[in-house]
Amino acid sequence: MEQRRPLSDDALDAAADAFQRLRPRLFGIAYRILGSVSDAEDVVQDVWVRWQDADRGAVLDQGAFLAKVTTRLAINVSRSARTRRETYVGPWLPEPVDTGVDPQVGAERGEALELAVLLVLQRLNPVERAAYVLREAFDYAYEEIAAMLELSQANTRQIVSRARRRLSAERREPVDSAQHRRLFDAFVAAARQGDVAALESVLSADVVAYADGNGMRGVARVALVGPARVARVTAFAHTFFPGAEYGVVEANGQPSLLLVQDGAAVALVNATVGPDGIDGLYWVLTPEKLRAYERSARRLADRP
């Protein structure tokens, strides 16, 4: 059997340059499908390995080829991730990603990026999720998506339409960014002071808080409902993380509260805001997910 000759230095450099140009988009696709920085990084690295071994001279469209490989690998990983999550303790939340260095995570638009939306996306099956992400976040044509997923165009249109309906049924009408920031800043100020009354004043009557701690001691293993209970638990962070610094960062395209204790991130809080106030709080406390958030800020500097 004839073996492939090793790549020359020039050929490897050309392959690396082409891959690096597309890497933010590939990460963006994988991250939205998986809801995990760590898994998305692994997928992109696997795509790089396959790109080195591919017959690149026969590839007519590098972007389409790499997007298809990324999508197929992400779908496969997503199926195995679902099995892993069956043993997860308490609410599972997507890993937050730092969008301050790359606001669109490689996309032309910020669709399917907010933590709350990524959480809803996880309720779709992997193919539905991939089709929705490729269409709504990256504006691929149905013909291109059908080729990536190896489906007919008619079936692809039906899948995207079904996914849109499911997300519309579960997503609330967002407020404008100025109102979102005003309420979030008020929340941060009240949380920093541990002011329960002030916290209640910015929460909606049906607010729900989720805490992803994967069994961490002292972390709620069920969603908390109602402003009184959510405010008390939020204020309790002062006791849970004594001496922690409260700062605002950007995560998933939105302002988020980051708690840092002894130089390490210990919690990241993202919020959804409706006409009546903050209606969703998403507390990411699992150390591995916080480390992934910190790593994500450096992903554009990483070379394959």
Tab-separated table of C-alpha atoms in Angstrom:
chain	number	residue	atom	x	y	z
A	1	MET	CA	0.000	0.000	0.000
A	2	GLU	CA	1.363	3.417	-0.950
A	3	GLN	CA	1.963	5.614	2.064
A	4	ARG	CA	1.325	9.344	2.099
A	5	ARG	CA	4.575	11.293	2.006
A	6	PRO	CA	5.275	13.592	4.964
A	7	LEU	CA	4.218	17.190	4.462
A	8	SER	CA	6.925	19.637	3.480
A	9	ASP	CA	7.459	22.632	5.715
A	10	ASP	CA	5.849	24.923	3.127
A	11	ALA	CA	2.822	22.661	2.719
A	12	LEU	CA	2.362	22.386	6.490
A	13	ASP	CA	2.604	26.173	6.864
A	14	ALA	CA	-0.007	26.682	4.150
A	15	ALA	CA	-2.320	24.152	5.780
A	16	ALA	CA	-1.849	25.817	9.169
A	17	ASP	CA	-2.513	29.291	7.767
A	18	ALA	CA	-5.731	28.190	6.082
A	19	PHE	CA	-6.885	26.420	9.222
A	20	GLN	CA	-6.008	29.337	11.493
A	21	ARG	CA	-8.082	31.763	9.405
A	22	LEU	CA	-11.129	29.544	9.849
A	23	ARG	CA	-10.482	28.413	13.405
A	24	PRO	CA	-12.718	31.000	15.167
A	25	ARG	CA	-15.672	29.944	13.025
A	26	LEU	CA	-14.985	26.248	13.603
A	27	PHE	CA	-14.815	26.832	17.349
A	28	GLY	CA	-18.061	28.826	17.156
A	29	ILE	CA	-19.874	25.992	15.389
A	30	ALA	CA	-18.619	23.302	17.761
A	31	TYR	CA	-19.240	25.401	20.872
A	32	ARG	CA	-22.853	26.178	19.988
A	33	ILE	CA	-23.606	22.542	19.202
A	34	LEU	CA	-21.910	21.237	22.350
A	35	GLY	CA	-22.343	24.017	24.918
A	36	SER	CA	-18.841	23.193	26.132
A	37	VAL	CA	-15.611	25.109	25.656
A	38	SER	CA	-13.563	22.022	26.513
A	39	ASP	CA	-15.363	19.728	24.082
A	40	ALA	CA	-15.308	22.384	21.349
A	41	GLU	CA	-11.559	22.811	21.788
A	42	ASP	CA	-11.106	19.041	21.480
A	43	VAL	CA	-13.225	18.952	18.317
A	44	VAL	CA	-11.260	21.778	16.700
A	45	GLN	CA	-7.989	20.046	17.541
A	46	ASP	CA	-9.296	16.823	15.994
A	47	VAL	CA	-10.306	18.769	12.872
A	48	TRP	CA	-6.745	20.123	12.628
A	49	VAL	CA	-5.316	16.600	12.755
A	50	ARG	CA	-7.705	15.479	10.009
A	51	TRP	CA	-6.920	18.564	7.943
A	52	GLN	CA	-3.230	17.676	7.966
A	53	ASP	CA	-4.019	14.186	6.640
A	54	ALA	CA	-6.643	15.296	4.103
A	55	ASP	CA	-6.111	15.416	0.354
A	56	ARG	CA	-6.290	19.206	0.390
A	57	GLY	CA	-5.583	19.497	-3.332
A	58	ALA	CA	-8.983	17.933	-3.983
A	59	VAL	CA	-10.816	20.333	-1.631
A	60	LEU	CA	-12.640	22.988	-3.657
A	61	ASP	CA	-13.921	25.006	-0.673
A	62	GLN	CA	-11.746	24.849	2.433
A	63	GLY	CA	-14.315	26.607	4.613
A	64	ALA	CA	-17.139	24.263	3.655
A	65	PHE	CA	-14.925	21.189	4.059
A	66	LEU	CA	-13.699	22.160	7.531
A	67	ALA	CA	-17.165	23.251	8.666
A	68	LYS	CA	-18.580	19.880	7.627
A	69	VAL	CA	-15.863	17.946	9.472
A	70	THR	CA	-16.390	20.133	12.553
A	71	THR	CA	-20.159	19.668	12.466
A	72	ARG	CA	-19.984	15.884	12.066
A	73	LEU	CA	-17.452	15.523	14.880
A	74	ALA	CA	-19.482	17.827	17.157
A	75	ILE	CA	-22.627	15.769	16.544
A	76	ASN	CA	-20.756	12.584	17.498
A	77	VAL	CA	-19.336	14.164	20.660
A	78	SER	CA	-22.766	15.553	21.531
A	79	ARG	CA	-24.248	12.064	21.538
A	80	SER	CA	-21.643	10.780	23.967
A	81	ALA	CA	-21.929	13.946	26.097
A	82	ARG	CA	-25.624	13.264	26.630
A	83	THR	CA	-24.724	9.928	28.221
A	84	ARG	CA	-22.163	11.599	30.492
A	85	ARG	CA	-24.703	14.145	31.681
A	86	GLU	CA	-27.044	11.437	32.914
A	87	THR	CA	-24.789	11.139	35.978
A	88	TYR	CA	-24.424	14.907	36.470
A	89	VAL	CA	-25.490	16.068	39.936
A	90	GLY	CA	-27.893	19.015	39.901
A	91	PRO	CA	-28.622	21.381	37.009
A	92	TRP	CA	-26.247	21.216	34.052
A	93	LEU	CA	-25.395	24.547	32.425
A	94	PRO	CA	-23.302	25.232	29.327
A	95	GLU	CA	-19.698	26.273	29.896
A	96	PRO	CA	-19.469	30.066	29.570
A	97	VAL	CA	-17.126	31.490	26.968
A	98	ASP	CA	-15.267	34.802	27.074
A	99	THR	CA	-16.568	36.805	24.113
A	100	GLY	CA	-14.590	39.918	24.969
A	101	VAL	CA	-11.737	38.793	22.695
A	102	ASP	CA	-14.018	37.627	19.883
A	103	PRO	CA	-17.568	38.976	20.319
A	104	GLN	CA	-19.124	36.661	17.749
A	105	VAL	CA	-17.061	33.547	18.505
A	106	GLY	CA	-16.385	33.383	14.781
A	107	ALA	CA	-19.950	34.086	13.679
A	108	GLU	CA	-21.482	36.897	11.687
A	109	ARG	CA	-24.172	37.240	14.321
A	110	GLY	CA	-24.548	36.452	18.000
A	111	GLU	CA	-27.434	34.004	17.595
A	112	ALA	CA	-27.405	30.851	19.744
A	113	LEU	CA	-24.728	32.248	22.014
A	114	GLU	CA	-26.447	33.305	25.247
A	115	LEU	CA	-26.216	30.743	28.039
A	116	ALA	CA	-29.992	30.531	28.353
A	117	VAL	CA	-30.349	29.843	24.613
A	118	LEU	CA	-27.559	27.259	24.635
A	119	LEU	CA	-29.372	25.523	27.493
A	120	VAL	CA	-32.578	25.348	25.454
A	121	LEU	CA	-30.628	24.125	22.423
A	122	GLN	CA	-29.423	21.141	24.427
A	123	ARG	CA	-33.028	19.919	24.530
A	124	LEU	CA	-32.926	19.431	20.772
A	125	ASN	CA	-31.355	16.340	19.297
A	126	PRO	CA	-27.806	16.853	17.948
A	127	VAL	CA	-28.821	17.023	14.272
A	128	GLU	CA	-31.575	19.570	14.987
A	129	ARG	CA	-29.115	21.607	17.022
A	130	ALA	CA	-26.470	21.515	14.291
A	131	ALA	CA	-28.923	22.505	11.558
A	132	TYR	CA	-30.259	25.401	13.626
A	133	VAL	CA	-26.769	26.649	14.509
A	134	LEU	CA	-25.502	26.484	10.929
A	135	ARG	CA	-28.533	28.351	9.619
A	136	GLU	CA	-29.296	30.898	12.344
A	137	ALA	CA	-25.822	31.650	13.704
A	138	PHE	CA	-23.701	31.236	10.566
A	139	ASP	CA	-26.219	31.863	7.769
A	140	TYR	CA	-25.281	28.824	5.717
A	141	ALA	CA	-27.615	28.129	2.800
A	142	TYR	CA	-29.941	25.159	3.151
A	143	GLU	CA	-28.107	23.456	0.291
A	144	GLU	CA	-24.823	23.740	2.221
A	145	ILE	CA	-26.361	22.511	5.474
A	146	ALA	CA	-27.957	19.561	3.713
A	147	ALA	CA	-24.552	18.586	2.307
A	148	MET	CA	-22.887	18.857	5.726
A	149	LEU	CA	-25.562	16.765	7.422
A	150	GLU	CA	-26.029	14.433	4.446
A	151	LEU	CA	-29.757	15.137	4.294
A	152	SER	CA	-32.146	16.366	1.623
A	153	GLN	CA	-32.787	20.110	1.404
A	154	ALA	CA	-36.475	19.572	2.171
A	155	ASN	CA	-35.650	17.605	5.303
A	156	THR	CA	-33.106	20.224	6.342
A	157	ARG	CA	-35.672	23.012	6.028
A	158	GLN	CA	-38.140	21.028	8.132
A	159	ILE	CA	-35.524	20.394	10.831
A	160	VAL	CA	-34.560	24.070	11.070
A	161	SER	CA	-38.196	25.147	11.131
A	162	ARG	CA	-38.987	22.643	13.896
A	163	ALA	CA	-36.009	23.826	15.920
A	164	ARG	CA	-37.086	27.464	15.539
A	165	ARG	CA	-40.568	26.647	16.830
A	166	ARG	CA	-39.215	24.808	19.859
A	167	LEU	CA	-36.878	27.634	20.774
A	168	SER	CA	-39.582	30.266	20.277
A	169	ALA	CA	-41.885	28.357	22.618
A	170	GLU	CA	-39.286	28.324	25.403
A	171	ARG	CA	-37.562	31.703	24.988
A	172	ARG	CA	-38.960	34.876	26.508
A	173	GLU	CA	-39.069	38.203	24.746
A	174	PRO	CA	-35.771	39.959	25.551
A	175	VAL	CA	-35.483	43.608	26.548
A	176	ASP	CA	-33.137	46.090	24.916
A	177	SER	CA	-29.470	46.017	25.880
A	178	ALA	CA	-29.629	49.298	27.827
A	179	GLN	CA	-32.401	48.032	30.126
A	180	HIS	CA	-30.643	44.697	30.485
A	181	ARG	CA	-27.425	46.422	31.574
A	182	ARG	CA	-29.242	48.772	33.962
A	183	LEU	CA	-30.972	45.926	35.783
A	184	PHE	CA	-27.862	43.765	35.766
A	185	ASP	CA	-25.727	46.556	37.241
A	186	ALA	CA	-28.341	47.029	39.969
A	187	PHE	CA	-28.234	43.289	40.628
A	188	VAL	CA	-24.434	43.307	40.898
A	189	ALA	CA	-24.478	46.275	43.298
A	190	ALA	CA	-27.059	44.573	45.521
A	191	ALA	CA	-25.240	41.234	45.381
A	192	ARG	CA	-21.953	42.901	46.273
A	193	GLN	CA	-23.573	44.370	49.398
A	194	GLY	CA	-25.605	41.270	50.211
A	195	ASP	CA	-28.734	43.458	50.200
A	196	VAL	CA	-31.681	41.066	50.057
A	197	ALA	CA	-34.332	43.778	49.667
A	198	ALA	CA	-32.449	45.442	46.812
A	199	LEU	CA	-31.992	42.075	45.122
A	200	GLU	CA	-35.709	41.312	45.348
A	201	SER	CA	-36.499	44.680	43.753
A	202	VAL	CA	-34.719	43.768	40.486
A	203	LEU	CA	-36.038	40.201	40.237
A	204	SER	CA	-39.253	39.292	38.454
A	205	ALA	CA	-42.052	37.534	40.310
A	206	ASP	CA	-41.326	34.257	38.520
A	207	VAL	CA	-37.524	34.412	38.528
A	208	VAL	CA	-35.719	31.062	38.353
A	209	ALA	CA	-32.101	30.496	39.414
A	210	TYR	CA	-29.985	27.533	38.335
A	211	ALA	CA	-26.715	26.569	40.012
A	212	ASP	CA	-24.258	24.293	38.231
A	213	GLY	CA	-22.020	22.775	40.897
A	214	ASN	CA	-22.094	19.092	39.915
A	215	GLY	CA	-22.531	17.974	43.511
A	216	MET	CA	-20.490	20.707	45.230
A	217	ARG	CA	-21.320	20.928	48.909
A	218	GLY	CA	-23.703	23.762	49.709
A	219	VAL	CA	-24.859	24.276	46.109
A	220	ALA	CA	-28.570	23.828	45.375
A	221	ARG	CA	-29.287	20.714	43.322
A	222	VAL	CA	-32.663	21.957	42.086
A	223	ALA	CA	-33.738	25.185	40.436
A	224	LEU	CA	-34.794	27.924	42.862
A	225	VAL	CA	-38.010	29.816	42.127
A	226	GLY	CA	-39.297	33.153	43.384
A	227	PRO	CA	-37.643	36.483	44.235
A	228	ALA	CA	-37.481	35.972	48.018
A	229	ARG	CA	-35.691	32.657	47.839
A	230	VAL	CA	-33.412	33.652	44.950
A	231	ALA	CA	-32.447	36.916	46.687
A	232	ARG	CA	-31.558	35.147	49.922
A	233	VAL	CA	-29.395	32.586	48.184
A	234	THR	CA	-27.671	35.291	46.122
A	235	ALA	CA	-26.894	37.281	49.247
A	236	PHE	CA	-25.549	34.111	50.881
A	237	ALA	CA	-22.660	34.179	48.391
A	238	HIS	CA	-20.923	36.540	50.835
A	239	THR	CA	-20.788	33.723	53.361
A	240	PHE	CA	-20.141	30.981	50.822
A	241	PHE	CA	-17.241	32.893	49.241
A	242	PRO	CA	-15.853	35.126	52.006
A	243	GLY	CA	-13.685	37.946	50.749
A	244	ALA	CA	-14.505	37.321	47.076
A	245	GLU	CA	-14.188	40.221	44.648
A	246	TYR	CA	-17.257	41.015	42.519
A	247	GLY	CA	-16.541	42.173	38.977
A	248	VAL	CA	-18.397	42.453	35.673
A	249	VAL	CA	-17.002	40.589	32.670
A	250	GLU	CA	-18.338	39.635	29.257
A	251	ALA	CA	-19.516	36.070	28.758
A	252	ASN	CA	-21.543	34.747	25.843
A	253	GLY	CA	-22.113	38.252	24.527
A	254	GLN	CA	-23.632	39.549	27.762
A	255	PRO	CA	-22.413	41.235	30.954
A	256	SER	CA	-21.842	38.642	33.652
A	257	LEU	CA	-20.833	38.714	37.303
A	258	LEU	CA	-17.513	37.037	38.082
A	259	LEU	CA	-16.572	36.217	41.674
A	260	VAL	CA	-12.840	35.866	42.294
A	261	GLN	CA	-11.471	34.496	45.561
A	262	ASP	CA	-7.755	34.269	46.305
A	263	GLY	CA	-6.974	34.990	42.663
A	264	ALA	CA	-9.200	32.239	41.224
A	265	ALA	CA	-12.663	32.458	39.672
A	266	VAL	CA	-15.180	30.721	41.938
A	267	ALA	CA	-18.466	31.686	40.288
A	268	LEU	CA	-19.828	33.248	37.125
A	269	VAL	CA	-23.404	34.514	37.007
A	270	ASN	CA	-25.306	35.223	33.805
A	271	ALA	CA	-28.809	36.685	33.708
A	272	THR	CA	-31.804	36.894	31.417
A	273	VAL	CA	-33.978	39.990	31.691
A	274	GLY	CA	-37.637	40.447	30.850
A	275	PRO	CA	-40.033	43.394	31.028
A	276	ASP	CA	-40.668	42.711	34.742
A	277	GLY	CA	-37.044	42.363	35.793
A	278	ILE	CA	-34.404	39.658	35.922
A	279	ASP	CA	-36.219	36.403	35.248
A	280	GLY	CA	-33.321	33.949	35.042
A	281	LEU	CA	-30.008	33.580	36.864
A	282	TYR	CA	-27.415	31.038	35.778
A	283	TRP	CA	-24.705	30.335	38.358
A	284	VAL	CA	-21.696	28.442	37.016
A	285	LEU	CA	-19.715	27.120	39.996
A	286	THR	CA	-18.071	23.939	38.735
A	287	PRO	CA	-14.297	24.608	38.766
A	288	GLU	CA	-13.645	22.843	35.452
A	289	LYS	CA	-16.162	25.081	33.683
A	290	LEU	CA	-14.672	28.220	35.192
A	291	ARG	CA	-11.202	27.159	34.072
A	292	ALA	CA	-12.616	26.584	30.580
A	293	TYR	CA	-14.020	30.137	30.624
A	294	GLU	CA	-10.600	31.502	31.545
A	295	ARG	CA	-8.962	29.422	28.794
A	296	SER	CA	-11.421	30.641	26.189
A	297	ALA	CA	-9.991	34.155	26.412
A	298	ARG	CA	-6.727	32.823	25.025
A	299	ARG	CA	-8.082	30.637	22.237
A	300	LEU	CA	-7.362	33.111	19.420
A	301	ALA	CA	-3.722	33.248	20.418
A	302	ASP	CA	-3.365	29.459	20.275
A	303	ARG	CA	-1.895	28.080	17.074
A	304	PRO	CA	-2.657	24.572	15.838
